[in-house]
Amino acid sequence: MTERLSDNRFSEILEHYKIITEKIENAKIKAGRNDPVRLMGVTKTVDPGYVNYSVKLGVGLLGENRVQEFLDKRDKYEGNPEIHFIGALQSNKVKYIIDKVSMIHSVDGIKLAQEIDKRARNKGIVMDALIEVNIGGEESKSGINPDMLDGFIYEVAELGAIRIRGLMTIPPPDIDGSVVKHFEKMQRLFEDYKAKTSDDGRFLFDTLSMGMSGDYERAIEFGSNIVRVGSLLYGYRKY
Ligand SMILES: *Cc1c(COP(=O)(O)O)cnc(C)c1O
């Protein structure tokens, strides 16, 4: 966070922003969509100076992965962006972010959901949340398996101070073109639950968060309405 900001990188961000927003529009047209698709800037490792520039360009939504990094950076953010938490979240860290983000995309277990509910209740708020789906059924990955989704969703809905807004996924690496199949499956799940919960006041099922730098255009074809873009927008990222 002490790096010197480079003019070159600012102009790259401007260039990337223009390209990405244009591609989002084209993907929407291709899919025959005219509902909103939001571009989220994923800020991990990115200096707040660059993040602020992206906000000035029009990125109104930021995605944060790491609690400590977010807490260190948030005071430097300008332009009042909306902030969602998208990274793996340990229950014991919920208290640090509960009143600092407006949505949590990574709800992947009942213990975490209960902790979010408890902390939100203490603050007198209802926290919006997405259920992270392990759409590829990968053993190494977090997220709820599709066959467990039904039970899980209704268990969370009982809690009261956490409101399910939809689904999020990080599909398996696309080495064989299989990402389309996973996106298709996510779209089906999303549409099913949207229909199923439309008369249920505990839900406001309107958000499908999928698509990253390498696949956001395809995700839009399958109904995503938040694409989470990091490296393609901000440039090279050191992990
Ligand atoms: C890092 C990250 C992204 C963005 O990844 P890029 O490939 O850099 O666009 C999106 N979602 C989550 C959950 C991430 O951790």
XYZ file of N, CA and C and ligand atoms in Angstrom:
732
model
N 0.826 -1.213 0.000
C 0.000 0.000 0.000
C 0.853 1.251 0.000
N 2.161 1.073 -0.161
C 3.029 2.254 -0.220
C 3.538 2.447 -1.642
N 3.026 1.631 -2.554
C 3.550 1.717 -3.918
C 3.254 3.093 -4.512
N 4.123 3.557 -5.362
C 3.892 4.842 -6.021
C 2.920 4.604 -7.170
N 1.935 5.472 -7.273
C 0.932 5.275 -8.306
C 1.511 5.663 -9.661
N 1.226 4.846 -10.660
C 1.819 5.112 -11.966
C 0.786 5.620 -12.959
N 1.155 6.671 -13.668
C 0.263 7.265 -14.674
C -0.171 6.223 -15.681
N 0.782 5.383 -16.003
C 0.539 4.348 -16.982
C -0.596 3.427 -16.547
N -0.581 3.111 -15.255
C -1.610 2.194 -14.772
C -2.980 2.870 -14.756
N -3.018 4.149 -14.460
C -4.301 4.866 -14.534
C -4.870 4.802 -15.949
N -3.998 5.024 -16.941
C -4.549 5.014 -18.306
C -4.940 3.606 -18.727
N -4.238 2.603 -18.183
C -4.672 1.220 -18.455
C -6.054 0.945 -17.867
N -6.255 1.428 -16.653
C -7.561 1.202 -16.014
C -8.672 1.871 -16.826
N -8.403 3.063 -17.308
C -9.394 3.764 -18.141
C -9.697 2.952 -19.394
N -8.641 2.494 -20.043
C -8.792 1.696 -21.263
C -9.598 0.416 -20.981
N -9.195 -0.291 -19.914
C -9.875 -1.538 -19.558
C -11.344 -1.294 -19.208
N -11.576 -0.223 -18.482
C -12.950 0.089 -18.082
C -13.838 0.282 -19.312
N -13.314 1.027 -20.278
C -14.098 1.265 -21.501
C -14.391 -0.045 -22.226
N -13.368 -0.884 -22.337
C -13.547 -2.149 -23.051
C -14.547 -3.046 -22.324
N -14.386 -3.152 -21.022
C -15.251 -4.060 -20.252
C -16.711 -3.598 -20.306
N -16.934 -2.298 -20.120
C -18.327 -1.827 -20.131
C -18.948 -2.020 -21.514
N -18.140 -1.847 -22.544
C -18.660 -2.073 -23.893
C -18.988 -3.558 -24.107
N -18.096 -4.418 -23.617
C -18.348 -5.856 -23.775
C -19.561 -6.312 -22.977
N -19.770 -5.690 -21.834
C -20.965 -6.014 -21.048
C -22.215 -5.660 -21.858
N -22.205 -4.486 -22.448
C -23.359 -4.070 -23.258
C -23.577 -5.037 -24.425
N -22.500 -5.391 -25.088
C -22.623 -6.317 -26.223
C -23.142 -7.689 -25.797
N -22.668 -8.159 -24.653
C -23.129 -9.469 -24.162
C -24.614 -9.414 -23.821
N -25.049 -8.291 -23.288
C -26.476 -8.139 -22.980
C -27.307 -8.169 -24.266
N -26.825 -7.468 -25.258
C -27.546 -7.443 -26.539
C -27.626 -8.850 -27.120
N -26.477 -9.523 -27.098
C -26.421 -10.883 -27.625
C -27.409 -11.802 -26.916
N -27.571 -11.548 -25.604
C -28.476 -12.389 -24.817
C -29.910 -11.861 -24.832
N -30.137 -10.741 -25.528
C -31.476 -10.168 -25.570
C -31.945 -9.661 -24.220
N -31.019 -9.128 -23.448
C -31.378 -8.659 -22.106
C -31.418 -7.133 -22.046
N -32.371 -6.590 -21.300
C -32.265 -5.162 -21.013
C -32.408 -4.843 -19.532
N -32.284 -5.871 -18.703
C -32.221 -5.634 -17.257
C -30.780 -5.254 -16.886
N -30.577 -4.608 -15.737
C -29.229 -4.133 -15.398
C -28.241 -5.263 -15.094
N -27.002 -5.080 -15.539
C -25.884 -5.940 -15.148
C -24.851 -5.028 -14.508
N -24.492 -5.333 -13.277
C -23.550 -4.459 -12.569
C -22.129 -4.986 -12.689
N -21.222 -4.049 -12.942
C -19.793 -4.375 -12.937
C -19.258 -4.118 -11.534
N -18.754 -5.174 -10.913
C -18.103 -5.033 -9.613
C -16.589 -4.989 -9.822
N -15.924 -4.029 -9.226
C -14.463 -3.991 -9.235
C -13.930 -4.774 -8.047
N -13.198 -5.840 -8.324
C -12.649 -6.684 -7.246
C -11.272 -6.141 -6.868
N -11.169 -5.671 -5.628
C -10.056 -4.785 -5.253
C -8.863 -5.457 -4.584
N -8.866 -6.785 -4.485
C -7.782 -7.404 -3.689
C -6.407 -7.030 -4.246
N -5.552 -6.625 -3.353
C -4.162 -6.175 -3.603
C -4.068 -4.844 -4.355
N -5.193 -4.252 -4.734
C -5.137 -3.029 -5.533
C -5.084 -1.800 -4.617
N -4.149 -0.918 -4.889
C -3.995 0.298 -4.098
C -5.280 1.146 -4.168
N -5.708 1.710 -3.023
C -6.926 2.518 -3.011
C -6.900 3.663 -4.036
N -5.734 4.151 -4.358
C -5.639 5.211 -5.372
C -6.216 4.769 -6.710
N -5.928 3.538 -7.087
C -6.472 3.002 -8.343
C -7.958 2.664 -8.190
N -8.296 2.138 -7.044
C -9.706 1.805 -6.809
C -10.546 3.079 -6.908
N -10.064 4.152 -6.279
C -10.813 5.417 -6.318
C -10.964 5.935 -7.748
N -9.928 5.747 -8.515
C -10.013 6.172 -9.923
C -11.111 5.390 -10.654
N -11.175 4.089 -10.408
C -12.210 3.273 -11.069
C -13.606 3.715 -10.628
N -13.720 4.105 -9.375
C -15.021 4.577 -8.880
C -15.396 5.873 -9.597
N -14.400 6.729 -9.790
C -14.646 7.979 -10.508
C -15.098 7.703 -11.945
N -14.563 6.655 -12.529
C -14.953 6.317 -13.907
C -16.388 5.792 -13.982
N -16.863 5.239 -12.867
C -18.242 4.742 -12.889
C -18.433 3.369 -12.266
N -17.375 2.774 -11.728
C -17.528 1.490 -11.027
C -18.132 1.801 -9.655
N -19.413 1.606 -9.528
C -20.078 2.007 -8.290
C -20.110 0.920 -7.237
N -19.595 -0.248 -7.582
C -19.695 -1.406 -6.699
C -18.325 -2.075 -6.575
N -17.871 -2.260 -5.327
C -16.579 -2.902 -5.088
C -16.779 -4.234 -4.383
N -15.896 -5.188 -4.689
C -15.919 -6.492 -4.027
C -14.654 -6.689 -3.220
N -14.836 -7.040 -1.944
C -13.713 -7.223 -1.030
C -13.572 -8.689 -0.646
N -12.335 -9.165 -0.655
C -12.069 -10.574 -0.360
C -11.512 -10.842 1.020
N -10.768 -9.884 1.501
C -9.992 -10.154 2.713
C -10.351 -9.128 3.758
N -10.732 -9.621 4.939
C -11.238 -8.734 5.978
C -10.191 -7.706 6.369
N -8.983 -8.156 6.691
C -7.974 -7.219 7.181
C -7.604 -6.186 6.119
N -7.413 -6.656 4.907
C -7.059 -5.727 3.829
C -8.168 -4.683 3.635
N -9.393 -5.125 3.697
C -10.534 -4.212 3.551
C -10.551 -3.166 4.673
N -10.331 -3.629 5.908
C -10.356 -2.684 7.032
C -9.230 -1.664 6.921
N -8.103 -2.107 6.384
C -6.978 -1.181 6.199
C -7.254 -0.153 5.107
N -8.021 -0.553 4.112
C -8.198 0.295 2.934
C -9.434 1.175 2.959
N -10.441 0.784 3.705
C -11.755 1.411 3.519
C -11.779 2.906 3.820
N -10.950 3.349 4.772
C -10.933 4.785 5.079
C -10.368 5.614 3.940
N -9.656 4.954 3.051
C -9.052 5.692 1.932
C -9.963 5.716 0.705
N -11.040 4.966 0.761
C -11.948 4.960 -0.390
C -12.695 6.292 -0.483
N -12.895 6.717 -1.725
C -13.605 7.971 -1.991
C -14.761 7.709 -2.943
N -15.708 8.622 -2.919
C -16.794 8.570 -3.897
C -17.946 7.681 -3.459
N -17.884 7.211 -2.196
C -19.002 6.471 -1.620
C -19.472 5.260 -2.425
N -18.554 4.374 -2.804
C -18.968 3.174 -3.551
C -19.765 2.218 -2.657
N -20.610 1.421 -3.289
C -21.264 0.334 -2.569
C -20.235 -0.793 -2.427
N -20.216 -1.445 -1.278
C -19.202 -2.475 -1.043
C -19.850 -3.790 -0.633
N -19.463 -4.857 -1.334
C -19.919 -6.196 -0.982
C -18.716 -7.032 -0.554
N -18.941 -7.951 0.370
C -17.884 -8.891 0.733
C -18.063 -10.161 -0.090
N -16.999 -10.601 -0.764
C -17.127 -11.735 -1.687
C -16.193 -12.892 -1.361
N -15.286 -12.709 -0.399
C -14.277 -13.737 -0.139
C -14.720 -14.737 0.911
N -13.913 -15.776 1.077
C -14.167 -16.747 2.142
C -14.199 -15.989 3.467
N -15.211 -16.271 4.265
C -15.407 -15.494 5.494
C -15.490 -16.433 6.689
N -14.580 -16.233 7.630
C -14.644 -17.012 8.864
C -15.669 -16.369 9.791
N -16.409 -17.213 10.490
C -17.474 -16.702 11.366
C -16.955 -15.656 12.358
N -15.747 -15.894 12.881
C -15.252 -14.966 13.916
C -14.862 -13.595 13.371
N -14.934 -13.425 12.058
C -14.603 -12.116 11.484
C -15.832 -11.327 11.035
N -16.986 -11.962 11.136
C -18.212 -11.296 10.680
C -18.409 -9.961 11.395
N -18.089 -9.949 12.675
C -18.340 -8.734 13.465
C -17.574 -7.515 12.951
N -16.463 -7.745 12.279
C -15.671 -6.607 11.790
C -16.272 -5.948 10.553
N -17.080 -6.703 9.821
C -17.565 -6.160 8.542
C -19.079 -5.949 8.498
N -19.777 -6.395 9.530
C -21.239 -6.476 9.434
C -21.904 -5.141 9.097
N -21.335 -4.039 9.600
C -21.957 -2.742 9.315
C -21.148 -1.939 8.289
N -20.266 -2.621 7.579
C -19.396 -1.919 6.629
C -19.595 -2.374 5.187
N -20.388 -3.397 4.987
C -20.688 -3.869 3.631
C -22.209 -4.004 3.503
N -22.702 -3.943 2.269
C -24.155 -4.024 2.127
C -24.629 -5.389 1.640
N -23.676 -6.253 1.278
C -24.072 -7.618 0.918
C -22.879 -8.551 1.121
N -23.178 -9.803 1.482
C -22.141 -10.828 1.605
C -22.459 -11.918 0.587
N -21.521 -12.143 -0.356
C -21.780 -13.088 -1.455
C -21.405 -14.524 -1.127
N -20.758 -14.735 0.010
C -20.048 -15.996 0.225
C -20.592 -16.799 1.386
N -21.912 -16.826 1.539
C -22.502 -17.615 2.620
C -22.479 -19.086 2.212
N -21.682 -19.869 2.934
C -21.418 -21.240 2.505
C -21.587 -22.266 3.613
N -22.255 -21.862 4.697
C -22.492 -22.823 5.772
C -23.426 -22.218 6.808
N -24.061 -23.085 7.581
C -25.088 -22.598 8.509
C -24.462 -21.830 9.673
N -23.273 -22.223 10.077
C -22.620 -21.533 11.194
C -22.346 -20.069 10.818
N -21.863 -19.877 9.614
C -21.607 -18.520 9.123
C -22.917 -17.729 9.020
N -23.939 -18.371 8.483
C -25.236 -17.694 8.345
C -25.779 -17.283 9.714
N -25.638 -18.166 10.683
C -26.131 -17.857 12.032
C -25.372 -16.690 12.658
N -24.076 -16.668 12.403
C -23.264 -15.575 12.955
C -23.632 -14.241 12.283
N -23.831 -14.251 10.978
C -24.249 -13.036 10.270
C -25.594 -12.566 10.830
N -26.488 -13.511 11.013
C -27.813 -13.189 11.554
C -27.695 -12.535 12.929
N -26.873 -13.136 13.771
C -26.716 -12.633 15.143
C -26.128 -11.220 15.158
N -25.078 -11.039 14.363
C -24.409 -9.724 14.352
C -25.280 -8.655 13.713
N -26.013 -9.040 12.699
C -26.910 -8.081 12.046
C -28.012 -7.663 13.019
N -28.558 -8.635 13.713
C -29.618 -8.369 14.689
C -29.123 -7.391 15.756
N -27.880 -7.619 16.242
C -27.300 -6.710 17.244
C -27.194 -5.282 16.748
N -26.997 -5.144 15.459
C -26.866 -3.787 14.885
C -28.213 -3.236 14.439
N -29.244 -4.055 14.556
C -30.567 -3.601 14.138
C -30.725 -3.521 12.632
N -29.977 -4.361 11.920
C -30.084 -4.356 10.456
C -30.449 -5.756 9.945
N -30.810 -5.811 8.674
C -30.964 -7.095 7.998
C -29.870 -7.141 6.933
N -29.027 -8.160 6.978
C -27.914 -8.246 6.026
C -28.346 -9.019 4.787
N -28.121 -8.413 3.636
C -28.377 -9.099 2.374
C -27.259 -10.097 2.097
N -27.624 -11.256 1.566
C -26.632 -12.302 1.379
C -26.929 -13.134 0.138
N -25.877 -13.650 -0.436
C -26.008 -14.631 -1.507
C -25.481 -15.961 -1.003
N -26.093 -17.032 -1.457
C -25.603 -18.366 -1.114
C -24.561 -18.756 -2.163
N -23.370 -19.095 -1.673
C -22.328 -19.545 -2.597
C -22.569 -21.009 -2.949
N -22.646 -21.281 -4.251
C -22.941 -22.635 -4.722
C -21.673 -23.256 -5.305
N -21.365 -24.443 -4.855
C -20.234 -25.203 -5.390
C -20.742 -25.968 -6.617
N -20.847 -25.249 -7.710
C -21.589 -25.773 -8.853
C -20.880 -26.946 -9.525
N -19.550 -26.972 -9.401
C -18.808 -28.087 -9.986
C -18.674 -29.271 -9.036
N -19.228 -29.146 -7.829
C -19.100 -30.213 -6.843
C -17.652 -30.539 -6.509
N -16.790 -29.535 -6.546
C -15.367 -29.779 -6.280
C -15.133 -29.951 -4.779
N -14.357 -30.970 -4.450
C -14.120 -31.260 -3.033
C -13.349 -30.155 -2.349
N -12.439 -29.540 -3.096
C -11.552 -28.544 -2.498
C -12.227 -27.192 -2.339
N -13.429 -27.055 -2.871
C -14.005 -25.717 -2.908
C -15.127 -25.528 -1.909
N -15.224 -24.287 -1.402
C -16.326 -23.988 -0.509
C -17.590 -23.761 -1.328
N -18.693 -23.626 -0.622
C -19.974 -23.455 -1.303
C -20.880 -24.627 -1.015
N -22.160 -24.392 -1.192
C -23.162 -25.421 -0.931
C -23.329 -26.260 -2.197
N -23.336 -27.567 -2.029
C -23.565 -28.433 -3.190
C -25.004 -28.275 -3.681
N -25.194 -28.295 -4.998
C -26.535 -28.062 -5.530
C -27.607 -28.958 -4.904
N -27.297 -30.202 -4.588
C -28.348 -31.067 -4.022
C -28.668 -30.731 -2.570
N -27.807 -29.939 -1.925
C -28.082 -29.550 -0.537
C -28.721 -28.168 -0.460
N -28.853 -27.537 -1.607
C -29.236 -26.125 -1.644
C -30.620 -25.889 -1.053
N -31.545 -26.757 -1.391
C -32.917 -26.526 -0.965
C -33.040 -26.468 0.549
N -32.500 -27.472 1.214
C -32.548 -27.500 2.676
C -31.845 -26.285 3.266
N -30.712 -25.960 2.707
C -29.905 -24.873 3.252
C -30.621 -23.527 3.134
N -31.142 -23.264 1.965
C -31.799 -21.974 1.728
C -32.936 -21.736 2.714
N -33.737 -22.765 2.944
C -34.876 -22.568 3.838
C -34.457 -22.516 5.305
N -33.350 -23.155 5.615
C -32.814 -23.060 6.977
C -32.343 -21.626 7.242
N -31.657 -21.052 6.276
C -31.175 -19.671 6.427
C -32.352 -18.695 6.475
N -33.352 -18.959 5.661
C -34.503 -18.045 5.592
C -35.221 -17.926 6.933
N -35.109 -18.972 7.759
C -35.738 -18.957 9.077
C -35.108 -17.935 10.019
N -33.874 -17.527 9.733
C -33.096 -16.768 10.723
C -33.632 -15.358 10.957
N -33.999 -14.668 9.893
C -34.687 -13.386 10.110
C -33.881 -12.121 9.906
N -32.616 -12.090 10.354
C -31.817 -10.867 10.165
C -30.802 -11.028 9.038
N -31.003 -12.047 8.238
C -30.205 -12.248 7.027
C -31.223 -12.536 5.919
N -31.093 -11.799 4.823
C -32.066 -11.961 3.743
C -31.370 -12.466 2.489
N -31.847 -13.563 1.966
C -31.205 -14.153 0.786
C -31.631 -13.416 -0.466
N -30.633 -12.864 -1.151
C -30.888 -12.101 -2.372
C -30.603 -12.916 -3.636
N -29.999 -14.106 -3.467
C -29.731 -14.894 -4.662
C -28.539 -15.812 -4.483
N -27.850 -16.063 -5.586
C -26.786 -17.070 -5.611
C -25.495 -16.485 -6.187
N -24.397 -17.074 -5.736
C -23.073 -16.714 -6.258
C -22.319 -17.999 -6.555
N -21.439 -17.953 -7.555
C -20.587 -19.120 -7.768
C -19.233 -18.731 -8.337
N -18.265 -19.597 -8.059
C -16.965 -19.559 -8.724
C -16.823 -20.927 -9.388
N -17.045 -21.017 -10.703
C -17.028 -22.337 -11.344
C -15.616 -22.927 -11.393
N -15.520 -24.227 -11.658
C -14.200 -24.853 -11.789
C -13.431 -24.204 -12.948
N -12.105 -24.300 -12.912
C -11.289 -23.757 -14.003
C -11.777 -24.300 -15.346
N -11.873 -23.415 -16.318
C -12.495 -23.786 -17.595
C -11.455 -24.332 -18.565
N -10.987 -25.547 -18.293
C -9.974 -26.100 -19.183
C -10.592 -26.788 -20.396
N -11.894 -27.081 -20.309
C -12.510 -27.898 -21.353
C -13.828 -27.301 -21.866
N -14.013 -26.008 -21.644
C -15.257 -25.384 -22.097
C -16.467 -25.700 -21.229
N -16.231 -26.351 -20.099
C -17.344 -26.800 -19.256
C -18.027 -25.657 -18.517
N -17.426 -24.468 -18.554
C -17.994 -23.370 -17.771
C -19.413 -23.052 -18.224
N -19.665 -23.237 -19.503
C -20.999 -22.966 -20.045
C -22.040 -23.858 -19.368
N -21.682 -25.110 -19.212
C -22.573 -26.070 -18.548
C -22.853 -25.636 -17.097
N -21.810 -25.169 -16.418
C -21.992 -24.727 -15.030
C -22.835 -23.455 -14.957
N -22.599 -22.536 -15.867
C -23.389 -21.303 -15.886
C -24.863 -21.613 -16.180
N -25.063 -22.534 -17.076
C -26.429 -22.933 -17.436
C -27.167 -23.488 -16.210
N -26.447 -24.336 -15.477
C -27.012 -24.945 -14.276
C -27.328 -23.881 -13.220
N -26.423 -22.921 -13.077
C -26.651 -21.833 -12.118
C -27.868 -21.018 -12.510
N -27.984 -20.752 -13.797
C -29.127 -19.966 -14.261
C -30.435 -20.688 -13.943
N -30.440 -21.990 -14.162
C -31.638 -22.768 -13.886
C -31.984 -22.722 -12.397
N -30.969 -22.939 -11.542
C -31.204 -22.868 -10.089
C -31.749 -21.500 -9.693
N -31.102 -20.468 -10.229
C -31.504 -19.104 -9.886
C -32.949 -18.841 -10.279
N -33.295 -19.198 -11.507
C -34.663 -18.951 -11.984
C -35.677 -19.760 -11.181
N -35.318 -21.001 -10.845
C -36.205 -21.844 -10.040
C -36.516 -21.189 -8.695
N -35.457 -20.754 -7.995
C -35.673 -20.180 -6.661
C -36.336 -18.820 -6.726
N -36.019 -18.081 -7.770
C -36.658 -16.780 -7.939
C -38.180 -16.965 -8.045
N -38.569 -17.947 -8.838
C -40.000 -18.221 -9.014
C -40.607 -18.750 -7.712
N -39.881 -19.686 -7.086
C -40.381 -20.357 -5.899
C -40.542 -19.422 -4.705
N -39.726 -18.373 -4.639
C -39.714 -17.516 -3.451
C -40.408 -16.178 -3.688
N -41.004 -16.025 -4.866
C -41.515 -14.692 -5.221
C -42.635 -14.201 -4.295
N -43.359 -15.132 -3.676
C -44.429 -14.713 -2.768
C -44.022 -14.845 -1.307
N -42.750 -15.084 -1.067
C -42.267 -15.343 0.285
C -41.468 -14.119 0.757
N -42.043 -13.398 1.700
C -41.448 -12.133 2.160
C -40.062 -12.262 2.781
N -39.657 -13.472 3.111
C -38.321 -13.657 3.700
C -37.230 -13.515 2.655
N -37.620 -13.559 1.388
C -36.637 -13.515 0.301
C -36.821 -12.279 -0.560
N -35.730 -11.878 -1.211
C -35.836 -10.933 -2.331
C -34.843 -11.468 -3.359
N -35.263 -12.509 -4.040
C -34.336 -13.291 -4.858
C -34.146 -12.613 -6.212
N -33.135 -11.768 -6.306
C -32.966 -10.978 -7.528
C -31.526 -10.905 -8.036
N -30.584 -11.601 -7.380
C -29.180 -11.400 -7.715
C -28.477 -12.713 -8.065
N -27.859 -12.727 -9.239
C -27.024 -13.862 -9.633
C -25.621 -13.329 -9.898
N -24.692 -13.677 -8.988
C -23.328 -13.158 -9.039
C -22.419 -14.219 -9.633
N -22.078 -14.058 -10.904
C -21.127 -14.996 -11.520
C -20.467 -14.343 -12.726
N -19.258 -14.826 -13.023
C -18.463 -14.260 -14.094
C -17.331 -13.422 -13.525
N -16.101 -13.720 -13.978
C -14.917 -12.984 -13.546
C -14.177 -12.540 -14.818
N -12.917 -12.144 -14.666
C -12.200 -11.567 -15.816
C -12.270 -12.428 -17.074
N -12.167 -13.748 -16.902
C -12.060 -14.621 -18.057
C -13.387 -15.051 -18.664
N -14.482 -14.817 -17.949
C -15.737 -15.415 -18.429
C -16.969 -14.546 -18.174
N -16.764 -13.250 -17.926
C -17.927 -12.422 -17.565
C -18.920 -12.278 -18.713
N -18.417 -12.267 -19.953
C -19.359 -12.114 -21.069
C -20.276 -13.332 -21.174
N -19.691 -14.505 -21.018
C -20.510 -15.722 -21.070
C -21.479 -15.787 -19.894
N -21.008 -15.342 -18.714
C -21.896 -15.357 -17.537
C -23.128 -14.494 -17.785
N -22.932 -13.381 -18.474
C -24.067 -12.485 -18.772
C -25.067 -13.184 -19.693
N -24.554 -13.982 -20.605
C -25.470 -14.743 -21.473
C -26.351 -15.688 -20.677
N -25.859 -16.074 -19.486
C -26.625 -17.004 -18.653
C -27.240 -16.311 -17.435
N -27.512 -15.041 -17.574
C -28.346 -14.362 -16.586
C -27.637 -13.683 -15.426
N -26.317 -13.720 -15.403
C -25.632 -13.039 -14.299
C -25.993 -11.565 -14.283
N -26.215 -11.019 -13.072
C -26.407 -9.571 -13.018
C -25.416 -8.842 -12.118
N -24.433 -9.582 -11.578
C -23.222 -8.941 -11.045
C -22.030 -9.716 -11.586
N -21.175 -9.050 -12.351
C -19.934 -9.683 -12.775
C -18.799 -9.102 -11.938
N -17.967 -10.003 -11.412
C -16.914 -9.619 -10.472
C -15.566 -9.619 -11.197
N -15.098 -8.430 -11.542
C -13.904 -8.344 -12.384
C -12.759 -7.678 -11.624
N -11.650 -8.402 -11.523
C -10.467 -7.888 -10.838
C -9.341 -7.587 -11.807
N -8.585 -8.628 -12.157
C -7.344 -8.422 -12.918
C -7.558 -7.739 -14.268
N -8.655 -8.014 -14.916
C -8.877 -7.407 -16.236
C -9.127 -5.895 -16.131
N -9.635 -5.471 -15.000
C -9.891 -4.043 -14.809
C -8.658 -3.324 -14.257
N -8.083 -3.880 -13.200
C -7.024 -3.173 -12.473
C -5.620 -3.560 -12.918
N -5.517 -4.632 -13.671
C -4.208 -5.059 -14.139
C -3.606 -6.141 -13.274
N -2.395 -6.446 -13.575
C -1.653 -7.524 -12.929
C -1.802 -7.483 -11.409
N -2.005 -8.639 -10.808
C -2.207 -8.710 -9.362
C -1.157 -9.614 -8.741
N -0.474 -9.109 -7.724
C 0.435 -9.977 -6.978
C -0.368 -10.664 -5.882
N -0.254 -11.958 -5.799
C -0.987 -12.657 -4.743
C -0.184 -12.697 -3.457
C -10.413 -12.507 -7.225
C -11.852 -12.768 -7.330
C -12.579 -12.339 -8.435
C -11.966 -11.623 -9.612
O -11.076 -12.443 -10.275
P -10.379 -11.959 -11.635
O -10.110 -13.203 -12.376
O -9.155 -11.217 -11.232
O -11.344 -11.077 -12.335
C -13.945 -12.591 -8.460
N -14.565 -13.231 -7.439
C -13.900 -13.649 -6.360
C -14.642 -14.355 -5.292
C -12.526 -13.432 -6.271
O -11.863 -13.878 -5.201
